[in-house]
Tab-separated table of C-alpha atoms and ligand atoms in Angstrom:
chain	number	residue	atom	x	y	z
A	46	UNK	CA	8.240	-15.812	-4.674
A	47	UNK	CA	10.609	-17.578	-7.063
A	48	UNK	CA	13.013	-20.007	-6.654
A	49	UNK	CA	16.383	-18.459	-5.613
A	50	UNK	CA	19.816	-20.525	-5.457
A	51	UNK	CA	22.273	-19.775	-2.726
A	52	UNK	CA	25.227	-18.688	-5.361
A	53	UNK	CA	24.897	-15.418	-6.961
A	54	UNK	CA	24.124	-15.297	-10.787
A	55	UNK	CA	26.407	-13.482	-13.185
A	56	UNK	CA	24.103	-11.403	-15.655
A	57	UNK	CA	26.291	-11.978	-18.489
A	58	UNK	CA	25.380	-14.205	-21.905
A	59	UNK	CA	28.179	-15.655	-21.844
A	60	UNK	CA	28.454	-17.255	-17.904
A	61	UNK	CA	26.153	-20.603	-17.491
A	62	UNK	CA	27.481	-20.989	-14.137
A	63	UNK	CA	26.748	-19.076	-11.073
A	64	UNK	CA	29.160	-17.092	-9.134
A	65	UNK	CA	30.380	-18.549	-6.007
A	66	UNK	CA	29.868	-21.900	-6.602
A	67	UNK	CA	33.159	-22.301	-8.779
A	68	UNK	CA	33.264	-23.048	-11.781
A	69	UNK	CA	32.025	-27.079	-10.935
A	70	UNK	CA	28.885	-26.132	-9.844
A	71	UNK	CA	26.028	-27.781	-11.356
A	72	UNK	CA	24.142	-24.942	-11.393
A	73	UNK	CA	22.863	-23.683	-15.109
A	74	UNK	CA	20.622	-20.760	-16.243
A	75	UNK	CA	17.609	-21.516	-18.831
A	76	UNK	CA	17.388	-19.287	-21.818
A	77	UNK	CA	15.107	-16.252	-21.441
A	78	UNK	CA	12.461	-16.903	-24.458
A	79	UNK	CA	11.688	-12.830	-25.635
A	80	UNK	CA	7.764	-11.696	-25.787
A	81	UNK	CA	6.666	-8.838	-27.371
A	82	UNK	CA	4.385	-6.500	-26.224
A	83	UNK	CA	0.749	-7.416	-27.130
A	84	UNK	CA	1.877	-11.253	-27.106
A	85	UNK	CA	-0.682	-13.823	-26.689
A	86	UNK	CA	0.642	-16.354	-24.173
A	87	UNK	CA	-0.749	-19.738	-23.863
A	88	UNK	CA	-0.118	-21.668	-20.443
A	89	UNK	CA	-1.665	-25.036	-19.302
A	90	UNK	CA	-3.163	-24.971	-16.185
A	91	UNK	CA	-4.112	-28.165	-13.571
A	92	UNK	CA	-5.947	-27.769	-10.591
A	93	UNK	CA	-4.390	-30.156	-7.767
A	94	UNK	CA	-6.710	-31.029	-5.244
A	95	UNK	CA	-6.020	-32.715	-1.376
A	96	UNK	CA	-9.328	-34.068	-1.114
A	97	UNK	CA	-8.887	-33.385	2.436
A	98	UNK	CA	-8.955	-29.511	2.506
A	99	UNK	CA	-11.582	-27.229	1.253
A	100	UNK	CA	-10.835	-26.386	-2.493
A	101	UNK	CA	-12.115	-23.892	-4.830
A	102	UNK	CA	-14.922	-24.508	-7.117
A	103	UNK	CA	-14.593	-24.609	-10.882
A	104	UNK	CA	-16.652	-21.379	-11.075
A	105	UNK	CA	-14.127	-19.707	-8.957
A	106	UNK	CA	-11.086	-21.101	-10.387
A	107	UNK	CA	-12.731	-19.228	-13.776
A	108	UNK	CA	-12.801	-15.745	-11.714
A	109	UNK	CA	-9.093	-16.479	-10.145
A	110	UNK	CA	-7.862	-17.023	-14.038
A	111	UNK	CA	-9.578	-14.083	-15.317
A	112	UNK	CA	-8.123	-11.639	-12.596
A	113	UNK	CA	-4.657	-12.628	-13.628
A	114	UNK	CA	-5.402	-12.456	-17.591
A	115	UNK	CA	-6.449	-9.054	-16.209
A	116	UNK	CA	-3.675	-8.276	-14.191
A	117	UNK	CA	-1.003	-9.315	-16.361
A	118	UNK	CA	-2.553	-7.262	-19.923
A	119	UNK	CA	-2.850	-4.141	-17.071
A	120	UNK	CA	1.329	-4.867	-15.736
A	121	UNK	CA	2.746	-6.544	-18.324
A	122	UNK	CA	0.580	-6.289	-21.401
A	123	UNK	CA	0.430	-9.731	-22.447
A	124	UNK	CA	-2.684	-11.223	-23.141
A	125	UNK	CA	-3.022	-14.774	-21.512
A	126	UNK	CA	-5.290	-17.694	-22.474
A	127	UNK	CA	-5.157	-20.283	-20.608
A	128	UNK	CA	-6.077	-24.171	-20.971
A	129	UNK	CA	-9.120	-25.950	-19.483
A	130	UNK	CA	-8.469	-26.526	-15.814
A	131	UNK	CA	-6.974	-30.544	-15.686
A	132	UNK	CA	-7.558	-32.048	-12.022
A	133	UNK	CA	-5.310	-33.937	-10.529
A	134	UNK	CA	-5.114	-35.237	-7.146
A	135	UNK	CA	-1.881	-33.621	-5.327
A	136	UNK	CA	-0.432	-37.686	-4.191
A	137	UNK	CA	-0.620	-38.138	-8.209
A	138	UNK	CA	1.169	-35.033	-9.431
A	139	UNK	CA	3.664	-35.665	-6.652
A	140	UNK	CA	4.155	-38.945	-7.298
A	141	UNK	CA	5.482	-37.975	-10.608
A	142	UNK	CA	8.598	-36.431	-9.089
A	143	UNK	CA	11.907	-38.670	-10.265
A	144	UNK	CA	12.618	-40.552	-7.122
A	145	UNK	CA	16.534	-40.118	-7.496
A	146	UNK	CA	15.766	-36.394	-7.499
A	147	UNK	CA	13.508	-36.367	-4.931
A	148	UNK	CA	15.888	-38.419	-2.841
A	149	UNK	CA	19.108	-35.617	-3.487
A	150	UNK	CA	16.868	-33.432	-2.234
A	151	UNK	CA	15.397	-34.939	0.996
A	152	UNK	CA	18.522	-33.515	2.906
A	153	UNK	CA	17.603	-29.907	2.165
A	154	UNK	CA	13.968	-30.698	4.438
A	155	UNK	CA	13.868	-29.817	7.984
A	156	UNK	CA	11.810	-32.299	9.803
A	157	UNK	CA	9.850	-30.325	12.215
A	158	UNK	CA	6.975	-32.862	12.463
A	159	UNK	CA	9.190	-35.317	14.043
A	160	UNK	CA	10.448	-32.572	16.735
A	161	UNK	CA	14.115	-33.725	15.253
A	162	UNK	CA	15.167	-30.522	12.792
A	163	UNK	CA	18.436	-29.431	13.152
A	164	UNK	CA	17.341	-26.034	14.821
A	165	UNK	CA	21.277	-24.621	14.520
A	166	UNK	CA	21.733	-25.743	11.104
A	167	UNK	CA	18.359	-23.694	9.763
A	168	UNK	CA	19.803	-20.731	11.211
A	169	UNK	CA	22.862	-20.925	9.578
A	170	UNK	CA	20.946	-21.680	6.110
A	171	UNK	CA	18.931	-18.007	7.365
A	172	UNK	CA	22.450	-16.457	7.958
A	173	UNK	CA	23.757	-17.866	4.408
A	174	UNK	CA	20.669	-16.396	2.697
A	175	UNK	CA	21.095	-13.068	3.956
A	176	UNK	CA	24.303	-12.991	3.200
A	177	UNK	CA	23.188	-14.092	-0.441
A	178	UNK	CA	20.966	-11.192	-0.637
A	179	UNK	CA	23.346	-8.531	0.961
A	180	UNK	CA	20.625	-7.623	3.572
A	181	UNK	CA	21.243	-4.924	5.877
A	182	UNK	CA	20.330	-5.832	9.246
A	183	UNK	CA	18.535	-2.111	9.496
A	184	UNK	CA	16.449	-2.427	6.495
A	185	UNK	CA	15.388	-6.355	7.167
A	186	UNK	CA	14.709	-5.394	10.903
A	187	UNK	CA	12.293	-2.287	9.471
A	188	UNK	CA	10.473	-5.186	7.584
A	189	UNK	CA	9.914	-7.675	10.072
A	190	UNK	CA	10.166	-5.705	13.072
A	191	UNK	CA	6.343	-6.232	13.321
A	192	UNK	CA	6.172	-9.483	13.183
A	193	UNK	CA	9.348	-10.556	15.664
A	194	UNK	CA	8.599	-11.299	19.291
A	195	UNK	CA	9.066	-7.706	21.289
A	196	UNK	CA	11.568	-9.197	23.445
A	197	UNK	CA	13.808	-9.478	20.242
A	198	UNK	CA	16.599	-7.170	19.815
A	199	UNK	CA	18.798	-8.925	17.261
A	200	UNK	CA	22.211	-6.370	16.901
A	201	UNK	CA	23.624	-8.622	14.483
A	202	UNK	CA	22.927	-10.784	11.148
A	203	UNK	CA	24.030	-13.321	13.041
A	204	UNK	CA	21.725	-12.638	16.054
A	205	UNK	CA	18.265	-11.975	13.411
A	206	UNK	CA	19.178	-15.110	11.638
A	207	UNK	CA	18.371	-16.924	15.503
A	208	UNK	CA	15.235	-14.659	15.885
A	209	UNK	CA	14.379	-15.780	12.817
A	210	UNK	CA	14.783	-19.734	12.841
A	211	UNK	CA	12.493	-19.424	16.106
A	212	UNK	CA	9.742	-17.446	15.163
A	213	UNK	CA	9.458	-19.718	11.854
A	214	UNK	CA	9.344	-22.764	13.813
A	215	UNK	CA	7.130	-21.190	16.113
A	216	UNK	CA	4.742	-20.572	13.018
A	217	UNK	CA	4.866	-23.460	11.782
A	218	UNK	CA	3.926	-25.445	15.247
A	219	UNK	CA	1.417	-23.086	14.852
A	220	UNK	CA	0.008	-24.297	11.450
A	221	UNK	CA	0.673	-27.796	12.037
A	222	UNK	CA	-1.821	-27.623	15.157
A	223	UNK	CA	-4.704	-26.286	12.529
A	224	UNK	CA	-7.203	-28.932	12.074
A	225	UNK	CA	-8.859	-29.512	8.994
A	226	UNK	CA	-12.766	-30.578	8.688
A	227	UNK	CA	-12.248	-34.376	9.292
A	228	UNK	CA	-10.518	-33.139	12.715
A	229	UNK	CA	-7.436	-34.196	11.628
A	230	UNK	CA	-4.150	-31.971	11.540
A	231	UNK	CA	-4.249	-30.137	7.798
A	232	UNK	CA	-0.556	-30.647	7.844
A	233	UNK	CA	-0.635	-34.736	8.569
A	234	UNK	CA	2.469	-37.176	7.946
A	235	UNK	CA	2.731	-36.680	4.107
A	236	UNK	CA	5.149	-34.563	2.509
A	237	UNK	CA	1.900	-32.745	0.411
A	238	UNK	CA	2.958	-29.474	2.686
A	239	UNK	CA	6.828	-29.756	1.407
A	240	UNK	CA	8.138	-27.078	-0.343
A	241	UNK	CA	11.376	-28.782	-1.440
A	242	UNK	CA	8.399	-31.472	-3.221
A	243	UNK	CA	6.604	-29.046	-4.862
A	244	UNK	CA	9.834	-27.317	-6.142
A	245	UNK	CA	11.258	-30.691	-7.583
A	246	UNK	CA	7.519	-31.256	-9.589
A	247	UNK	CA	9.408	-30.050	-12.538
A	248	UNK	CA	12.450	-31.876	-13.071
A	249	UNK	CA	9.742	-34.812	-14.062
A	250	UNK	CA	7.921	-34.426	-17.516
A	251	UNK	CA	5.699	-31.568	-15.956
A	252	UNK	CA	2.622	-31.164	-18.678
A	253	UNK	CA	1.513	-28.054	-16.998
A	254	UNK	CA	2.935	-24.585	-16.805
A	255	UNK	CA	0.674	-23.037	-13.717
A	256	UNK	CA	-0.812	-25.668	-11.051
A	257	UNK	CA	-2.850	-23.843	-8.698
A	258	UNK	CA	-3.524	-26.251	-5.257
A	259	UNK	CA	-5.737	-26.475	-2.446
A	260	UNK	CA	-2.855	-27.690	-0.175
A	261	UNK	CA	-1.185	-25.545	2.391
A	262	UNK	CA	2.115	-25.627	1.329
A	263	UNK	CA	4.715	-24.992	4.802
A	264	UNK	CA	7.294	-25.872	5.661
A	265	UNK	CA	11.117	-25.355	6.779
A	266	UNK	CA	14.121	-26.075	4.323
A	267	UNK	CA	17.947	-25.520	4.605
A	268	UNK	CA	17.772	-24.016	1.307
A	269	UNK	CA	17.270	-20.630	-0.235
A	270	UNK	CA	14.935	-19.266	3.440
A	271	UNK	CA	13.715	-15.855	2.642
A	272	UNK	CA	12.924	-13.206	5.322
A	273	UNK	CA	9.332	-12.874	4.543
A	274	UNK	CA	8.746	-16.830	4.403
A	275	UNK	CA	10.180	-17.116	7.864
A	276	UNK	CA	7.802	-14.821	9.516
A	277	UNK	CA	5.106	-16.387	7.759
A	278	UNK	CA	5.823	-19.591	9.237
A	279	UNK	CA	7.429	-21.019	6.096
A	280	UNK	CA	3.755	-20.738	4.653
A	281	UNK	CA	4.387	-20.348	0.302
A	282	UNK	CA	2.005	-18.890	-1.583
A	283	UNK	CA	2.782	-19.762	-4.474
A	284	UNK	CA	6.736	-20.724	-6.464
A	285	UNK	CA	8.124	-20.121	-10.117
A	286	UNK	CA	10.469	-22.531	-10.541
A	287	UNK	CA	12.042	-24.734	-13.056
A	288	UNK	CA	10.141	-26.952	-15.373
A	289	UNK	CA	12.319	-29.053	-17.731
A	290	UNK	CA	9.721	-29.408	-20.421
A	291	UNK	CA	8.021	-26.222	-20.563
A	292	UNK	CA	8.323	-23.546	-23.043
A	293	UNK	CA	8.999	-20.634	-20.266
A	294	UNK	CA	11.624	-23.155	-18.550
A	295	UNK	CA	10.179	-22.628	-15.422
A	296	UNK	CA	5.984	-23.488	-14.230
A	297	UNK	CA	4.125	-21.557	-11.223
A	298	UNK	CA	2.642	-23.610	-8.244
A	299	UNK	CA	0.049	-21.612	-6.967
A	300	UNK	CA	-2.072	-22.531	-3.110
A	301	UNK	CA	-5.028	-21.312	-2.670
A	302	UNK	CA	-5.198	-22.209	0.928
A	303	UNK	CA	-4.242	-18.890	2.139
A	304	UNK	CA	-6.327	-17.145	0.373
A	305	UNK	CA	-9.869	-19.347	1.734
A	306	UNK	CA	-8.691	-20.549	5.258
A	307	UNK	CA	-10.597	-19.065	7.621
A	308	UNK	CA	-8.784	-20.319	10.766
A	309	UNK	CA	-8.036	-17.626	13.507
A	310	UNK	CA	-4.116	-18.154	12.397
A	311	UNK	CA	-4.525	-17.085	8.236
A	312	UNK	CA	-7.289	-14.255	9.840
A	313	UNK	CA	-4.619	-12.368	11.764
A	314	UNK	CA	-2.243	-12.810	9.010
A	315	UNK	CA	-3.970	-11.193	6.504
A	316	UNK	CA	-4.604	-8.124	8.498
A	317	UNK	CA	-7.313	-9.347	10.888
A	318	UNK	CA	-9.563	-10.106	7.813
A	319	UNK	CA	-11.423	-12.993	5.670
A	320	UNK	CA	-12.208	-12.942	2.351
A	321	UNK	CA	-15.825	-14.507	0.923
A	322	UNK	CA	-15.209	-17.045	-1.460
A	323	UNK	CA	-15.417	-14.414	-4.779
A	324	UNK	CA	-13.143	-12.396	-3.424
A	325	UNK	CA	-10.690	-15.031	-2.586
A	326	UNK	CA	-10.723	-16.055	-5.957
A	327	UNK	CA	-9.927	-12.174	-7.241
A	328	UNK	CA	-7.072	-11.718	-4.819
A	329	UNK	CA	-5.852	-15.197	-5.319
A	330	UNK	CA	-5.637	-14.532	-9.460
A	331	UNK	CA	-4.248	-10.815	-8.683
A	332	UNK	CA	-1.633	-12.478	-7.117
A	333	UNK	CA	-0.946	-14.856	-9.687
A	334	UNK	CA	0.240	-12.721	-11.923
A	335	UNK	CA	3.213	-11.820	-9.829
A	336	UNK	CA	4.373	-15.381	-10.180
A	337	UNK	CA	3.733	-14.702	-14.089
A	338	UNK	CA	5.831	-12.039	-13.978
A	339	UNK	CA	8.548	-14.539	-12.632
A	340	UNK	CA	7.530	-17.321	-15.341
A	341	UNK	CA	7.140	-14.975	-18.258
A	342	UNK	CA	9.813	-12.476	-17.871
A	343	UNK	CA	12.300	-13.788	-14.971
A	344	UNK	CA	11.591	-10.325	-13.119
A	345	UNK	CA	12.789	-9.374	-9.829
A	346	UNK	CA	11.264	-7.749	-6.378
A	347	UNK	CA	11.168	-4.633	-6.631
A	348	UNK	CA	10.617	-4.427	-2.304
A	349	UNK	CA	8.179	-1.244	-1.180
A	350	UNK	CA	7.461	-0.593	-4.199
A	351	UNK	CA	3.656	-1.005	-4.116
A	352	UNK	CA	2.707	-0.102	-7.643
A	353	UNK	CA	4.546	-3.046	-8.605
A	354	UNK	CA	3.098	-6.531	-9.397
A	355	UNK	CA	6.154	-7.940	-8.000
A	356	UNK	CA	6.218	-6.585	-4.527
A	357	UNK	CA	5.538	-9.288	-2.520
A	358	UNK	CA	2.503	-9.388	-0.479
A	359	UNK	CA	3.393	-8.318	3.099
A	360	UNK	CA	2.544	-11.566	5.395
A	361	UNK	CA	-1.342	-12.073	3.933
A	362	UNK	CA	-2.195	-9.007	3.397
A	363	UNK	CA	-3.149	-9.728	-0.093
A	364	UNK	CA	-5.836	-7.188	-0.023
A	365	UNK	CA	-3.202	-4.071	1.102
A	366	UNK	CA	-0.879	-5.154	-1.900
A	367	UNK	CA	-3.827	-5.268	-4.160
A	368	UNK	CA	-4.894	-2.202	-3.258
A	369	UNK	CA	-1.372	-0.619	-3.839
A	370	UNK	CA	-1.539	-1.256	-7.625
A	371	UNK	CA	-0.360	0.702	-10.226
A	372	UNK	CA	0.399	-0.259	-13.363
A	373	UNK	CA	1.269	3.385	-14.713
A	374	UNK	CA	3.957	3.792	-11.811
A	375	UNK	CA	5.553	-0.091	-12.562
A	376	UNK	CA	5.874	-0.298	-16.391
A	377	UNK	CA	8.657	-2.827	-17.538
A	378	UNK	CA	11.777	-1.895	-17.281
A	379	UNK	CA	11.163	1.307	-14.783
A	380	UNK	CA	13.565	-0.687	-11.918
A	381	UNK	CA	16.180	-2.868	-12.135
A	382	UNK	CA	13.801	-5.687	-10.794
A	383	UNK	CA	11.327	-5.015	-13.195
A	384	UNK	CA	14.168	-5.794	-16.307
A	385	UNK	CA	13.426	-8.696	-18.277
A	386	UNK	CA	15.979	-11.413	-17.280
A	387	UNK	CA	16.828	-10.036	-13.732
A	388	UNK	CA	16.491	-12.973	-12.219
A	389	UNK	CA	16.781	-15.802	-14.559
A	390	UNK	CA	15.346	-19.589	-13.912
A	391	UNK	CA	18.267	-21.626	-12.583
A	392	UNK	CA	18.002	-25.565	-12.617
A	393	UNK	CA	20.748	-28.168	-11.479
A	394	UNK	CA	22.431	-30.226	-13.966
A	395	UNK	CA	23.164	-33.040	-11.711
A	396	UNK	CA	19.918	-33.745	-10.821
A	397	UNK	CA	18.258	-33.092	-14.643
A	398	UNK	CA	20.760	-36.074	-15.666
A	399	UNK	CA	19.245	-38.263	-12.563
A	400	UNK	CA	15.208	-37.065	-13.815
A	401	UNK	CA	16.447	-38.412	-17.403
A	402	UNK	CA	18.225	-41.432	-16.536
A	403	UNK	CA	16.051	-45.263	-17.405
B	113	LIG	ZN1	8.110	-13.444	-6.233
């Protein structure tokens, strides 16, 4: 997943504003830094723990890190080395979000722990996405078809966007009834599960470009609401968005919570299947390196094509994708979403001038 703005962006050097959000819109692009093949990439890592949940040990975090220096010298022949692993605690690394950002943002969060979303308006947000993306109702129905309630016979955009809104709150009632060890709910009254958090981290002085997280990040938002998120519940995996201060203009944060929860709810979602800890840790860094592919390179998704890196992961079925791999069949620059620079990092001027305002 990366972040994705609702305008449309013009490929052109020449256009720093997007396309359909007039030519006011606060919207910028940051520069696409070139690699050469063979490049050795250095990238700061942090592990960000919620003491809370069950996390990863150091030993694994090593094997997640090497599968995606592996992955990404097999994809996208880059050699990676990455820092020592810093830990944080998630409260501390959020807490570093600039509060005037954070607070232009808070609209954008639907509150479905309080029961008092705006159910209408987060279907309309669905609508406006597709829209964005220039889905055809045929093609997204093929997709999620599967995972829709049988009942459902959307003949419409208009209609799927509905299906959708209710089977992602549905999902997400679903994960906020998990319970973590201490019997409490995993997602409690903090905003450690929010998306729209996690995705303002790096409008602060962010000194990290990947920040992998035991936290279970879902939740709903009126922005940017992808088809695949909604059927997962508005569970991420993991987000490459923008990082004022790093040298990629964008960081990755990464959960690992989907990849170790063994609740019935992540079991059916990844195919009826759990992973032991080592493996979790392999699939987990496999995956990474899609959201590399976003940081590095600003690729794209290249959808069913299961070679590819950057196919996302159908629900969590991180095992299937895995398996699909094939580096020889997805070489940079073989689809248009594999081009360097098809989708480039996007970041909001407005809200970079609140992070560096006194
Ligand atoms: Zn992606």
């Amino acid at each position: 997943m990366l972040t994705q703005r609702p305008c449309t962006f013009i490929l052109s050097c020449c256009l720093l504003w997007l396309s359909g959000c007039g030519s006011t819109s606060a919207w910028r692009h940051t520069e696409i830094v070139p690699i050469a093949p063979g490049a050795t990439i250095h990238l700061r890592v942090a592990h960000a723990v919620n003491g809370r949940l069950p996390r990863m040990t150091p030993e694994h975090l090593d094997t997640l890190l090497a599968a995606t220096r592996k992955t990404a010298l097999e994809h996208f022949g880059v050699h990676l080395v990455f820092s020592a692993v810093t830990e944080t605690s998630v409260d501390a690394l959020l807490a570093q979000i600039p509060p005037k950002v954070r607070q232009a943002r808070m609209s954008e969060i639907y509150d479905f722990k309080s029961g008092t979303g705006d159910r209408q308006r987060l279907s309309a947000a669905i609508l406006h996405t597709l829209h964005e993306r220039k889905t055809e109702l045929a093609d997204a129905l093929a997709y999620a078809r599967p995972y829709l309630p049988r009942t459902a016979e959307p003949s419409t955009l208009q209609e799927f966007s509905v299906v959708l809104a209710d089977v992602m709150l549905a999902r997400l009632d679903d994960w906020r009834a998990l319970k973590a060890d201490d019997g409490k709910p995993v997602l409690d009254d903090t905003p450690r599960n929010e998306w729209i958090y996690w995705d303002t981290l790096g409008y602060g002085a962010l000194p990290y470009d990947v920040i992998l997280t035991n936290q279970l990040v879902a939740s709903a938002e009126f922005t940017a609401v992808e088809v695949h998120t909604a059927i997962r519940g508005g569970l991420t995996t993991g987000t490459t968005t923008f990082s004022r201060t790093a040298p990629y203009g964008s960081f990755v944060f990464w959960s690992t919570f989907p990849f170790t929860d063994t609740s019935a709810l992540s079991h059916a979602l990844r195919g009826d299947e759990d992973y032991t800890p080592t493996q979790a840790a392999e699939l987990s860094g496999a995956y990474l390196a899609h959201e590399i592919g976003h940081l590095l390179f600003k690729f794209g998704h290249p959808f069913g094509h299961r070679a590819c890196v950057m196919n996302p992961a159908s629900m969590l079925h991180y095992r299937a994708w895995h398996e699909g791999l094939d580096a020889a069949q997805c070489r940079i620059g073989s689809l248009p979403e594999m081009r360097v620079g098809a989708i480039p990092e996007v970041y909001n001027l407005d809200w970079l001038r609140m992070a560096q305002q006194p």
